[in-house]
Amino acid sequence: MEQTVDGIVYSEDFKNVLRAESKDITTARLKDGVVSIETSAFLNCKQLSEIYLPSTLKAVKRCAFKNCDSLLKVELGDDFEELPSKWFNFLPEQYKIICKEDSATFKLIKRSSILKAHVESLQLDSAKSEKKKQVQKAGVGAILTAALAQANGTCTLVSSKKDATIVLVSIGKNSGVFRFGSDSTKWIPKIPKIIEILSDQTKSGQDIYDALVQNKLTLAEVNTHTEIPADSAGNLNLFSRGVYKYCYTVNAKHIELYGITKIGLDAFKYNKVESIKLPDGLKSIEDFAFKNCNNIKDISIPEGVTQIGNYAFSNCHSLCSIKLPSTLESLGYYSFCDCVALSSINLPKTIKTIGYYAFSNTNIQNIDETFFGQMNGYDSKFEGMLTIKGGLALSGSKVLYSTKHASSLEIPEGIEELSFNAFHYNHALKSVRLPKSLKVIGRQAFCGCENLSEICFDGSEKDWDKVKKEQWWCAEVAATSVKCKTLFGTKEVELKL
């Protein structure tokens, strides 16, 4: 199981850095105890400017920092036993190393003709640096708390680092995540303006966001599990940047987001929000982002979004309307699975890949568009055409899956193949009629259809024998035979796995 802390994804035991949660990460402070940084962990993190590497680190694997063009500051732990210069091969030529002067790490660097050229300043007094950090944290919190008292607002510390403190400021329905730098003379004058802008409850969220941008008030990324309050009516306007991560949107029924570019993994999973406005500038919606948001009835994905992840809207039982943007390129598998109220959807011509079962168990009977591109699943991928007719997702003469879990199903004549897992675990299915044109029944096609008690085939027993039946195609079904046609009626033929 993976663990994510401050934008960095670790292995379950925190010994391996797997990757950055977002390519927009700016600072990476690795946890003590990390043993390795995996291949391509920070590849193309072009905004990453500084990183801390603990003394426990033993391996930095291939391309870990490739294309990190802004990574100019590397802070090292005190007790490195070895420090290969090849770890830093992909860093910009002008990168600088910071470490404690009387440490074992410093002695290693001084023995390396490559690394010692990059030592610029030395951390002589870590206790002094920590004290400065505590003063910065207390200063921002104390000043904001006092200033917000008259505005009936609150502030919450999101994170505190040597060079910046991130604070959530909330007044009524408006909440902003702000970055305050180490120089208090620069941020103290901004506090009254932040309070003035957020205090106006009559302006639209867009007007508030525009005012924040125009006044050059620096927004920051919100951390996972931050508690963000709504007003008494359940309204919340959130102003931040980067990735929106899983947060506690306390009692929020109507949410508007501004400034973010990505809806992160599990961001609103099981949230009780009733409506949500996604921001202009949004680029992607990650896996499980809105899974089980059962109160959302409609949502519009803004232009510019290119990716919707796996299970992104699965189990949104009230979702009956969604508008996909013309910029969409990728739609993940099971992305709208079990959206039982969804009866129609538009497929933009820009889509290049659609995941298997994207529309499984919806109320979509037909779509006007025909998509051509790549279909992806757990363990399968192919190029082909996709359309939906009569509750079946089709690719030419192949049934991919059923979009609606009906009790009876009639596969039309002309269909030659039922795909892998086409109807698996469809507990509603009681009877099915298969066409004479059928040539292949894929692996596990009806597996787990425990209430399927009647299977009819429009061909003869001889035709049925010619049909290729792949492994476990009828495992766990109630039926024990197939009814094949004869000159005088039907004949029951024993089912075989």
mmCIF file of N, CA and C in Angstrom, residues 145-269:
data_model
loop_
_atom_site.group_PDB
_atom_site.id
_atom_site.type_symbol
_atom_site.label_atom_id
_atom_site.label_comp_id
_atom_site.label_asym_id
_atom_site.label_seq_id
_atom_site.Cartn_x
_atom_site.Cartn_y
_atom_site.Cartn_z
ATOM 1 N N THR A 145 -4.719 35.574 13.169
ATOM 2 C CA THR A 145 -5.794 35.340 14.138
ATOM 3 C C THR A 145 -6.328 36.655 14.676
ATOM 4 N N ALA A 146 -5.417 37.562 15.011
ATOM 5 C CA ALA A 146 -5.836 38.858 15.531
ATOM 6 C C ALA A 146 -6.592 39.662 14.475
ATOM 7 N N ALA A 147 -6.089 39.634 13.247
ATOM 8 C CA ALA A 147 -6.708 40.412 12.172
ATOM 9 C C ALA A 147 -8.074 39.857 11.780
ATOM 10 N N LEU A 148 -8.226 38.526 11.869
ATOM 11 C CA LEU A 148 -9.479 37.881 11.456
ATOM 12 C C LEU A 148 -10.580 37.967 12.514
ATOM 13 N N ALA A 149 -10.213 38.323 13.726
ATOM 14 C CA ALA A 149 -11.188 38.352 14.807
ATOM 15 C C ALA A 149 -12.364 39.271 14.492
ATOM 16 N N GLN A 150 -12.080 40.443 13.935
ATOM 17 C CA GLN A 150 -13.147 41.396 13.620
ATOM 18 C C GLN A 150 -13.931 40.996 12.376
ATOM 19 N N ALA A 151 -13.335 40.160 11.529
ATOM 20 C CA ALA A 151 -14.001 39.748 10.289
ATOM 21 C C ALA A 151 -14.742 38.424 10.446
ATOM 22 N N ASN A 152 -14.788 37.902 11.693
ATOM 23 C CA ASN A 152 -15.430 36.609 11.949
ATOM 24 C C ASN A 152 -14.844 35.507 11.075
ATOM 25 N N GLY A 153 -13.543 35.575 10.889
ATOM 26 C CA GLY A 153 -12.866 34.579 10.073
ATOM 27 C C GLY A 153 -11.970 33.682 10.905
ATOM 28 N N THR A 154 -11.433 32.661 10.279
ATOM 29 C CA THR A 154 -10.521 31.733 10.945
ATOM 30 C C THR A 154 -9.316 31.477 10.063
ATOM 31 N N CYS A 155 -8.229 31.015 10.668
ATOM 32 C CA CYS A 155 -7.061 30.605 9.881
ATOM 33 C C CYS A 155 -6.575 29.259 10.390
ATOM 34 N N THR A 156 -6.042 28.457 9.475
ATOM 35 C CA THR A 156 -5.533 27.132 9.793
ATOM 36 C C THR A 156 -4.166 26.966 9.161
ATOM 37 N N LEU A 157 -3.180 26.548 9.948
ATOM 38 C CA LEU A 157 -1.853 26.295 9.398
ATOM 39 C C LEU A 157 -1.903 25.039 8.539
ATOM 40 N N VAL A 158 -1.520 25.165 7.279
ATOM 41 C CA VAL A 158 -1.479 24.020 6.374
ATOM 42 C C VAL A 158 -0.119 23.344 6.426
ATOM 43 N N SER A 159 0.964 24.135 6.326
ATOM 44 C CA SER A 159 2.317 23.605 6.445
ATOM 45 C C SER A 159 3.273 24.739 6.755
ATOM 46 N N SER A 160 4.405 24.393 7.351
ATOM 47 C CA SER A 160 5.407 25.392 7.686
ATOM 48 C C SER A 160 6.781 24.853 7.339
ATOM 49 N N LYS A 161 7.510 25.604 6.539
ATOM 50 C CA LYS A 161 8.862 25.229 6.135
ATOM 51 C C LYS A 161 9.785 26.420 6.362
ATOM 52 N N LYS A 162 11.057 26.213 6.123
ATOM 53 C CA LYS A 162 12.027 27.266 6.404
ATOM 54 C C LYS A 162 11.758 28.534 5.609
ATOM 55 N N ASP A 163 11.343 28.369 4.376
ATOM 56 C CA ASP A 163 11.211 29.538 3.513
ATOM 57 C C ASP A 163 9.776 30.033 3.354
ATOM 58 N N ALA A 164 8.806 29.297 3.899
ATOM 59 C CA ALA A 164 7.419 29.718 3.693
ATOM 60 C C ALA A 164 6.479 29.022 4.663
ATOM 61 N N THR A 165 5.379 29.708 4.949
ATOM 62 C CA THR A 165 4.289 29.129 5.736
ATOM 63 C C THR A 165 3.021 29.188 4.892
ATOM 64 N N ILE A 166 2.314 28.053 4.822
ATOM 65 C CA ILE A 166 1.077 27.957 4.052
ATOM 66 C C ILE A 166 -0.102 27.986 5.022
ATOM 67 N N VAL A 167 -1.039 28.913 4.798
ATOM 68 C CA VAL A 167 -2.146 29.110 5.723
ATOM 69 C C VAL A 167 -3.473 29.143 4.962
ATOM 70 N N LEU A 168 -4.485 28.462 5.529
ATOM 71 C CA LEU A 168 -5.844 28.534 5.001
ATOM 72 C C LEU A 168 -6.584 29.639 5.745
ATOM 73 N N VAL A 169 -7.079 30.625 5.013
ATOM 74 C CA VAL A 169 -7.846 31.727 5.589
ATOM 75 C C VAL A 169 -9.295 31.577 5.145
ATOM 76 N N SER A 170 -10.234 31.536 6.111
ATOM 77 C CA SER A 170 -11.646 31.314 5.798
ATOM 78 C C SER A 170 -12.505 32.426 6.396
ATOM 79 N N ILE A 171 -13.332 33.039 5.543
ATOM 80 C CA ILE A 171 -14.309 34.035 5.992
ATOM 81 C C ILE A 171 -15.629 33.721 5.297
ATOM 82 N N GLY A 172 -16.622 33.308 6.062
ATOM 83 C CA GLY A 172 -17.899 32.941 5.458
ATOM 84 C C GLY A 172 -17.727 31.804 4.470
ATOM 85 N N LYS A 173 -18.212 32.014 3.242
ATOM 86 C CA LYS A 173 -18.132 30.963 2.228
ATOM 87 C C LYS A 173 -16.805 30.955 1.477
ATOM 88 N N ASN A 174 -15.952 31.983 1.708
ATOM 89 C CA ASN A 174 -14.704 32.112 0.952
ATOM 90 C C ASN A 174 -13.507 31.607 1.747
ATOM 91 N N SER A 175 -12.749 30.681 1.158
ATOM 92 C CA SER A 175 -11.534 30.158 1.784
ATOM 93 C C SER A 175 -10.397 30.218 0.778
ATOM 94 N N GLY A 176 -9.264 30.739 1.204
ATOM 95 C CA GLY A 176 -8.092 30.823 0.337
ATOM 96 C C GLY A 176 -6.885 30.205 0.999
ATOM 97 N N VAL A 177 -6.052 29.529 0.212
ATOM 98 C CA VAL A 177 -4.808 28.938 0.709
ATOM 99 C C VAL A 177 -3.667 29.840 0.251
ATOM 100 N N PHE A 178 -2.973 30.463 1.199
ATOM 101 C CA PHE A 178 -1.984 31.490 0.875
ATOM 102 C C PHE A 178 -0.590 31.084 1.341
ATOM 103 N N ARG A 179 0.389 31.541 0.573
ATOM 104 C CA ARG A 179 1.797 31.306 0.904
ATOM 105 C C ARG A 179 2.405 32.594 1.449
ATOM 106 N N PHE A 180 2.961 32.508 2.668
ATOM 107 C CA PHE A 180 3.634 33.636 3.290
ATOM 108 C C PHE A 180 5.120 33.324 3.375
ATOM 109 N N GLY A 181 5.955 34.131 2.731
ATOM 110 C CA GLY A 181 7.391 33.901 2.707
ATOM 111 C C GLY A 181 8.062 34.221 4.024
ATOM 112 N N SER A 182 9.372 33.997 4.093
ATOM 113 C CA SER A 182 10.123 34.181 5.333
ATOM 114 C C SER A 182 10.306 35.650 5.693
ATOM 115 N N ASP A 183 10.151 36.549 4.732
ATOM 116 C CA ASP A 183 10.321 37.983 4.977
ATOM 117 C C ASP A 183 8.984 38.599 5.372
ATOM 118 N N SER A 184 8.800 38.825 6.673
ATOM 119 C CA SER A 184 7.512 39.310 7.164
ATOM 120 C C SER A 184 7.163 40.701 6.646
ATOM 121 N N THR A 185 8.174 41.496 6.269
ATOM 122 C CA THR A 185 7.892 42.847 5.772
ATOM 123 C C THR A 185 7.141 42.819 4.450
ATOM 124 N N LYS A 186 7.205 41.657 3.760
ATOM 125 C CA LYS A 186 6.521 41.538 2.477
ATOM 126 C C LYS A 186 5.084 41.043 2.632
ATOM 127 N N TRP A 187 4.845 40.159 3.636
ATOM 128 C CA TRP A 187 3.503 39.595 3.716
ATOM 129 C C TRP A 187 2.574 40.282 4.709
ATOM 130 N N ILE A 188 3.126 40.943 5.718
ATOM 131 C CA ILE A 188 2.254 41.616 6.687
ATOM 132 C C ILE A 188 1.346 42.659 6.023
ATOM 133 N N PRO A 189 1.867 43.473 5.081
ATOM 134 C CA PRO A 189 0.981 44.456 4.433
ATOM 135 C C PRO A 189 -0.123 43.840 3.578
ATOM 136 N N LYS A 190 0.025 42.550 3.210
ATOM 137 C CA LYS A 190 -0.968 41.905 2.350
ATOM 138 C C LYS A 190 -2.184 41.392 3.126
ATOM 139 N N ILE A 191 -2.029 41.201 4.437
ATOM 140 C CA ILE A 191 -3.099 40.592 5.220
ATOM 141 C C ILE A 191 -4.400 41.399 5.165
ATOM 142 N N PRO A 192 -4.362 42.730 5.340
ATOM 143 C CA PRO A 192 -5.624 43.483 5.257
ATOM 144 C C PRO A 192 -6.330 43.328 3.916
ATOM 145 N N LYS A 193 -5.544 43.224 2.829
ATOM 146 C CA LYS A 193 -6.152 43.073 1.498
ATOM 147 C C LYS A 193 -6.792 41.697 1.356
ATOM 148 N N ILE A 194 -6.128 40.667 1.873
ATOM 149 C CA ILE A 194 -6.709 39.319 1.832
ATOM 150 C C ILE A 194 -8.046 39.303 2.563
ATOM 151 N N ILE A 195 -8.074 39.893 3.743
ATOM 152 C CA ILE A 195 -9.310 39.909 4.546
ATOM 153 C C ILE A 195 -10.393 40.725 3.855
ATOM 154 N N GLU A 196 -10.014 41.848 3.278
ATOM 155 C CA GLU A 196 -10.982 42.700 2.569
ATOM 156 C C GLU A 196 -11.636 41.947 1.417
ATOM 157 N N ILE A 197 -10.829 41.236 0.635
ATOM 158 C CA ILE A 197 -11.356 40.537 -0.549
ATOM 159 C C ILE A 197 -12.232 39.355 -0.134
ATOM 160 N N LEU A 198 -11.754 38.536 0.811
ATOM 161 C CA LEU A 198 -12.520 37.349 1.222
ATOM 162 C C LEU A 198 -13.774 37.700 2.016
ATOM 163 N N SER A 199 -13.808 38.883 2.618
ATOM 164 C CA SER A 199 -14.964 39.278 3.442
ATOM 165 C C SER A 199 -16.203 39.592 2.621
ATOM 166 N N ASP A 200 -16.035 39.906 1.352
ATOM 167 C CA ASP A 200 -17.179 40.278 0.514
ATOM 168 C C ASP A 200 -17.948 39.015 0.114
ATOM 169 N N GLN A 201 -19.074 38.789 0.755
ATOM 170 C CA GLN A 201 -19.893 37.600 0.517
ATOM 171 C C GLN A 201 -20.910 37.802 -0.609
ATOM 172 N N THR A 202 -20.945 39.008 -1.173
ATOM 173 C CA THR A 202 -21.919 39.291 -2.231
ATOM 174 C C THR A 202 -21.348 39.033 -3.621
ATOM 175 N N LYS A 203 -20.027 39.104 -3.744
ATOM 176 C CA LYS A 203 -19.413 38.909 -5.058
ATOM 177 C C LYS A 203 -19.361 37.428 -5.427
ATOM 178 N N SER A 204 -19.317 37.184 -6.728
ATOM 179 C CA SER A 204 -19.208 35.811 -7.207
ATOM 180 C C SER A 204 -17.813 35.268 -6.906
ATOM 181 N N GLY A 205 -17.703 33.944 -6.888
ATOM 182 C CA GLY A 205 -16.402 33.330 -6.674
ATOM 183 C C GLY A 205 -15.378 33.765 -7.707
ATOM 184 N N GLN A 206 -15.829 33.928 -8.964
ATOM 185 C CA GLN A 206 -14.916 34.353 -10.023
ATOM 186 C C GLN A 206 -14.388 35.757 -9.759
ATOM 187 N N ASP A 207 -15.263 36.654 -9.281
ATOM 188 C CA ASP A 207 -14.831 38.018 -8.978
ATOM 189 C C ASP A 207 -13.825 38.033 -7.829
ATOM 190 N N ILE A 208 -14.056 37.192 -6.823
ATOM 191 C CA ILE A 208 -13.123 37.098 -5.695
ATOM 192 C C ILE A 208 -11.760 36.600 -6.193
ATOM 193 N N TYR A 209 -11.787 35.552 -7.009
ATOM 194 C CA TYR A 209 -10.539 34.989 -7.537
ATOM 195 C C TYR A 209 -9.787 36.015 -8.378
ATOM 196 N N ASP A 210 -10.498 36.727 -9.233
ATOM 197 C CA ASP A 210 -9.862 37.751 -10.068
ATOM 198 C C ASP A 210 -9.210 38.830 -9.209
ATOM 199 N N ALA A 211 -9.868 39.211 -8.111
ATOM 200 C CA ALA A 211 -9.315 40.231 -7.211
ATOM 201 C C ALA A 211 -8.046 39.734 -6.535
ATOM 202 N N LEU A 212 -8.005 38.474 -6.138
ATOM 203 C CA LEU A 212 -6.810 37.907 -5.522
ATOM 204 C C LEU A 212 -5.639 37.913 -6.499
ATOM 205 N N VAL A 213 -5.925 37.540 -7.733
ATOM 206 C CA VAL A 213 -4.876 37.502 -8.762
ATOM 207 C C VAL A 213 -4.381 38.907 -9.077
ATOM 208 N N GLN A 214 -5.316 39.839 -9.246
ATOM 209 C CA GLN A 214 -4.940 41.213 -9.591
ATOM 210 C C GLN A 214 -4.087 41.866 -8.508
ATOM 211 N N ASN A 215 -4.313 41.485 -7.255
ATOM 212 C CA ASN A 215 -3.543 42.048 -6.149
ATOM 213 C C ASN A 215 -2.291 41.231 -5.823
ATOM 214 N N LYS A 216 -1.983 40.278 -6.677
ATOM 215 C CA LYS A 216 -0.764 39.471 -6.567
ATOM 216 C C LYS A 216 -0.631 38.812 -5.196
ATOM 217 N N LEU A 217 -1.736 38.263 -4.716
ATOM 218 C CA LEU A 217 -1.742 37.532 -3.457
ATOM 219 C C LEU A 217 -1.467 36.060 -3.769
ATOM 220 N N THR A 218 -0.367 35.558 -3.275
ATOM 221 C CA THR A 218 0.149 34.259 -3.699
ATOM 222 C C THR A 218 -0.665 33.104 -3.137
ATOM 223 N N LEU A 219 -1.341 32.376 -4.016
ATOM 224 C CA LEU A 219 -2.094 31.192 -3.616
ATOM 225 C C LEU A 219 -1.175 29.982 -3.571
ATOM 226 N N ALA A 220 -1.528 29.007 -2.747
ATOM 227 C CA ALA A 220 -0.716 27.806 -2.584
ATOM 228 C C ALA A 220 -1.586 26.566 -2.680
ATOM 229 N N GLU A 221 -0.928 25.421 -2.690
ATOM 230 C CA GLU A 221 -1.628 24.138 -2.798
ATOM 231 C C GLU A 221 -2.072 23.680 -1.411
ATOM 232 N N VAL A 222 -3.272 23.171 -1.339
ATOM 233 C CA VAL A 222 -3.798 22.703 -0.054
ATOM 234 C C VAL A 222 -3.288 21.295 0.235
ATOM 235 N N ASN A 223 -3.005 20.998 1.478
ATOM 236 C CA ASN A 223 -2.525 19.675 1.868
ATOM 237 C C ASN A 223 -3.679 18.696 2.061
ATOM 238 N N THR A 224 -3.363 17.398 1.926
ATOM 239 C CA THR A 224 -4.352 16.353 2.171
ATOM 240 C C THR A 224 -4.887 16.439 3.596
ATOM 241 N N HIS A 225 -6.188 16.201 3.749
ATOM 242 C CA HIS A 225 -6.879 16.144 5.044
ATOM 243 C C HIS A 225 -7.030 17.507 5.733
ATOM 244 N N THR A 226 -6.778 18.590 5.021
ATOM 245 C CA THR A 226 -7.039 19.901 5.602
ATOM 246 C C THR A 226 -8.543 20.088 5.778
ATOM 247 N N GLU A 227 -8.950 20.668 6.898
ATOM 248 C CA GLU A 227 -10.374 20.899 7.161
ATOM 249 C C GLU A 227 -10.753 22.280 6.624
ATOM 250 N N ILE A 228 -11.701 22.307 5.692
ATOM 251 C CA ILE A 228 -12.108 23.554 5.049
ATOM 252 C C ILE A 228 -13.588 23.797 5.346
ATOM 253 N N PRO A 229 -13.922 24.840 6.092
ATOM 254 C CA PRO A 229 -15.327 25.068 6.480
ATOM 255 C C PRO A 229 -16.148 25.737 5.384
ATOM 256 N N ALA A 230 -17.432 25.443 5.362
ATOM 257 C CA ALA A 230 -18.389 26.133 4.494
ATOM 258 C C ALA A 230 -19.176 27.115 5.352
ATOM 259 N N ASP A 231 -19.995 27.965 4.714
ATOM 260 C CA ASP A 231 -20.831 28.868 5.502
ATOM 261 C C ASP A 231 -22.065 28.113 6.016
ATOM 262 N N SER A 232 -22.945 28.803 6.710
ATOM 263 C CA SER A 232 -24.098 28.153 7.339
ATOM 264 C C SER A 232 -25.063 27.525 6.339
ATOM 265 N N ALA A 233 -25.028 28.005 5.080
ATOM 266 C CA ALA A 233 -25.901 27.449 4.043
ATOM 267 C C ALA A 233 -25.234 26.312 3.271
ATOM 268 N N GLY A 234 -23.994 26.002 3.630
ATOM 269 C CA GLY A 234 -23.283 24.919 2.952
ATOM 270 C C GLY A 234 -22.542 25.352 1.711
ATOM 271 N N ASN A 235 -22.322 26.659 1.530
ATOM 272 C CA ASN A 235 -21.611 27.164 0.353
ATOM 273 C C ASN A 235 -20.122 27.295 0.651
ATOM 274 N N LEU A 236 -19.294 26.927 -0.317
ATOM 275 C CA LEU A 236 -17.845 27.028 -0.164
ATOM 276 C C LEU A 236 -17.204 27.413 -1.489
ATOM 277 N N ASN A 237 -16.482 28.545 -1.484
ATOM 278 C CA ASN A 237 -15.622 28.930 -2.606
ATOM 279 C C ASN A 237 -14.182 28.743 -2.152
ATOM 280 N N LEU A 238 -13.431 27.878 -2.825
ATOM 281 C CA LEU A 238 -12.047 27.610 -2.432
ATOM 282 C C LEU A 238 -11.093 28.137 -3.489
ATOM 283 N N PHE A 239 -10.117 28.939 -3.038
ATOM 284 C CA PHE A 239 -9.128 29.537 -3.926
ATOM 285 C C PHE A 239 -7.757 28.972 -3.552
ATOM 286 N N SER A 240 -7.147 28.215 -4.481
ATOM 287 C CA SER A 240 -5.840 27.613 -4.223
ATOM 288 C C SER A 240 -5.143 27.416 -5.562
ATOM 289 N N ARG A 241 -4.137 26.591 -5.598
ATOM 290 C CA ARG A 241 -3.433 26.322 -6.857
ATOM 291 C C ARG A 241 -2.992 24.858 -6.881
ATOM 292 N N GLY A 242 -2.483 24.419 -8.050
ATOM 293 C CA GLY A 242 -1.932 23.064 -8.164
ATOM 294 C C GLY A 242 -2.986 21.991 -8.066
ATOM 295 N N VAL A 243 -2.742 20.998 -7.218
ATOM 296 C CA VAL A 243 -3.610 19.830 -7.088
ATOM 297 C C VAL A 243 -4.581 20.016 -5.926
ATOM 298 N N TYR A 244 -5.860 19.741 -6.171
ATOM 299 C CA TYR A 244 -6.812 19.672 -5.068
ATOM 300 C C TYR A 244 -6.780 18.248 -4.542
ATOM 301 N N LYS A 245 -6.363 18.094 -3.288
ATOM 302 C CA LYS A 245 -6.234 16.777 -2.692
ATOM 303 C C LYS A 245 -7.424 16.494 -1.770
ATOM 304 N N TYR A 246 -7.469 15.281 -1.260
ATOM 305 C CA TYR A 246 -8.566 14.894 -0.377
ATOM 306 C C TYR A 246 -8.579 15.779 0.861
ATOM 307 N N CYS A 247 -9.658 16.512 1.074
ATOM 308 C CA CYS A 247 -9.802 17.410 2.222
ATOM 309 C C CYS A 247 -11.149 17.169 2.906
ATOM 310 N N TYR A 248 -11.278 17.713 4.115
ATOM 311 C CA TYR A 248 -12.551 17.657 4.830
ATOM 312 C C TYR A 248 -13.312 18.952 4.554
ATOM 313 N N THR A 249 -14.234 18.905 3.615
ATOM 314 C CA THR A 249 -15.047 20.082 3.296
ATOM 315 C C THR A 249 -16.270 20.058 4.205
ATOM 316 N N VAL A 250 -16.104 20.663 5.367
ATOM 317 C CA VAL A 250 -17.068 20.525 6.458
ATOM 318 C C VAL A 250 -18.442 21.083 6.079
ATOM 319 N N ASN A 251 -19.455 20.195 6.065
ATOM 320 C CA ASN A 251 -20.857 20.573 5.806
ATOM 321 C C ASN A 251 -21.066 21.284 4.469
ATOM 322 N N ALA A 252 -20.152 21.122 3.536
ATOM 323 C CA ALA A 252 -20.282 21.805 2.238
ATOM 324 C C ALA A 252 -21.276 21.072 1.334
ATOM 325 N N LYS A 253 -22.256 21.806 0.831
ATOM 326 C CA LYS A 253 -23.208 21.252 -0.123
ATOM 327 C C LYS A 253 -22.943 21.751 -1.539
ATOM 328 N N HIS A 254 -22.460 22.986 -1.647
ATOM 329 C CA HIS A 254 -22.220 23.585 -2.962
ATOM 330 C C HIS A 254 -20.798 24.154 -2.974
ATOM 331 N N ILE A 255 -19.937 23.558 -3.798
ATOM 332 C CA ILE A 255 -18.521 23.917 -3.809
ATOM 333 C C ILE A 255 -18.137 24.505 -5.165
ATOM 334 N N GLU A 256 -17.380 25.606 -5.116
ATOM 335 C CA GLU A 256 -16.781 26.188 -6.317
ATOM 336 C C GLU A 256 -15.272 26.232 -6.111
ATOM 337 N N LEU A 257 -14.529 25.729 -7.098
ATOM 338 C CA LEU A 257 -13.069 25.685 -7.022
ATOM 339 C C LEU A 257 -12.464 26.671 -8.007
ATOM 340 N N TYR A 258 -11.383 27.335 -7.586
ATOM 341 C CA TYR A 258 -10.699 28.300 -8.445
ATOM 342 C C TYR A 258 -9.186 28.131 -8.299
ATOM 343 N N GLY A 259 -8.491 28.174 -9.435
ATOM 344 C CA GLY A 259 -7.032 28.199 -9.431
ATOM 345 C C GLY A 259 -6.343 26.865 -9.547
ATOM 346 N N ILE A 260 -7.045 25.768 -9.319
ATOM 347 C CA ILE A 260 -6.380 24.468 -9.356
ATOM 348 C C ILE A 260 -6.295 23.941 -10.790
ATOM 349 N N THR A 261 -5.329 23.054 -11.015
ATOM 350 C CA THR A 261 -5.132 22.473 -12.340
ATOM 351 C C THR A 261 -5.410 20.969 -12.379
ATOM 352 N N LYS A 262 -5.583 20.364 -11.201
ATOM 353 C CA LYS A 262 -5.821 18.922 -11.182
ATOM 354 C C LYS A 262 -6.683 18.552 -9.971
ATOM 355 N N ILE A 263 -7.686 17.686 -10.214
ATOM 356 C CA ILE A 263 -8.436 17.072 -9.121
ATOM 357 C C ILE A 263 -7.724 15.766 -8.801
ATOM 358 N N GLY A 264 -7.155 15.672 -7.603
ATOM 359 C CA GLY A 264 -6.283 14.561 -7.268
ATOM 360 C C GLY A 264 -6.988 13.261 -6.942
ATOM 361 N N LEU A 265 -6.190 12.231 -6.714
ATOM 362 C CA LEU A 265 -6.666 10.898 -6.361
ATOM 363 C C LEU A 265 -7.575 10.951 -5.127
ATOM 364 N N ASP A 266 -8.769 10.365 -5.239
ATOM 365 C CA ASP A 266 -9.731 10.268 -4.118
ATOM 366 C C ASP A 266 -10.218 11.618 -3.610
ATOM 367 N N ALA A 267 -10.028 12.698 -4.369
ATOM 368 C CA ALA A 267 -10.237 14.055 -3.854
ATOM 369 C C ALA A 267 -11.594 14.259 -3.188
ATOM 370 N N PHE A 268 -12.677 13.808 -3.829
ATOM 371 C CA PHE A 268 -14.025 13.996 -3.266
ATOM 372 C C PHE A 268 -14.713 12.657 -2.983
ATOM 373 N N LYS A 269 -13.956 11.618 -2.893
ATOM 374 C CA LYS A 269 -14.501 10.275 -2.697
ATOM 375 C C LYS A 269 -15.408 10.233 -1.469
#
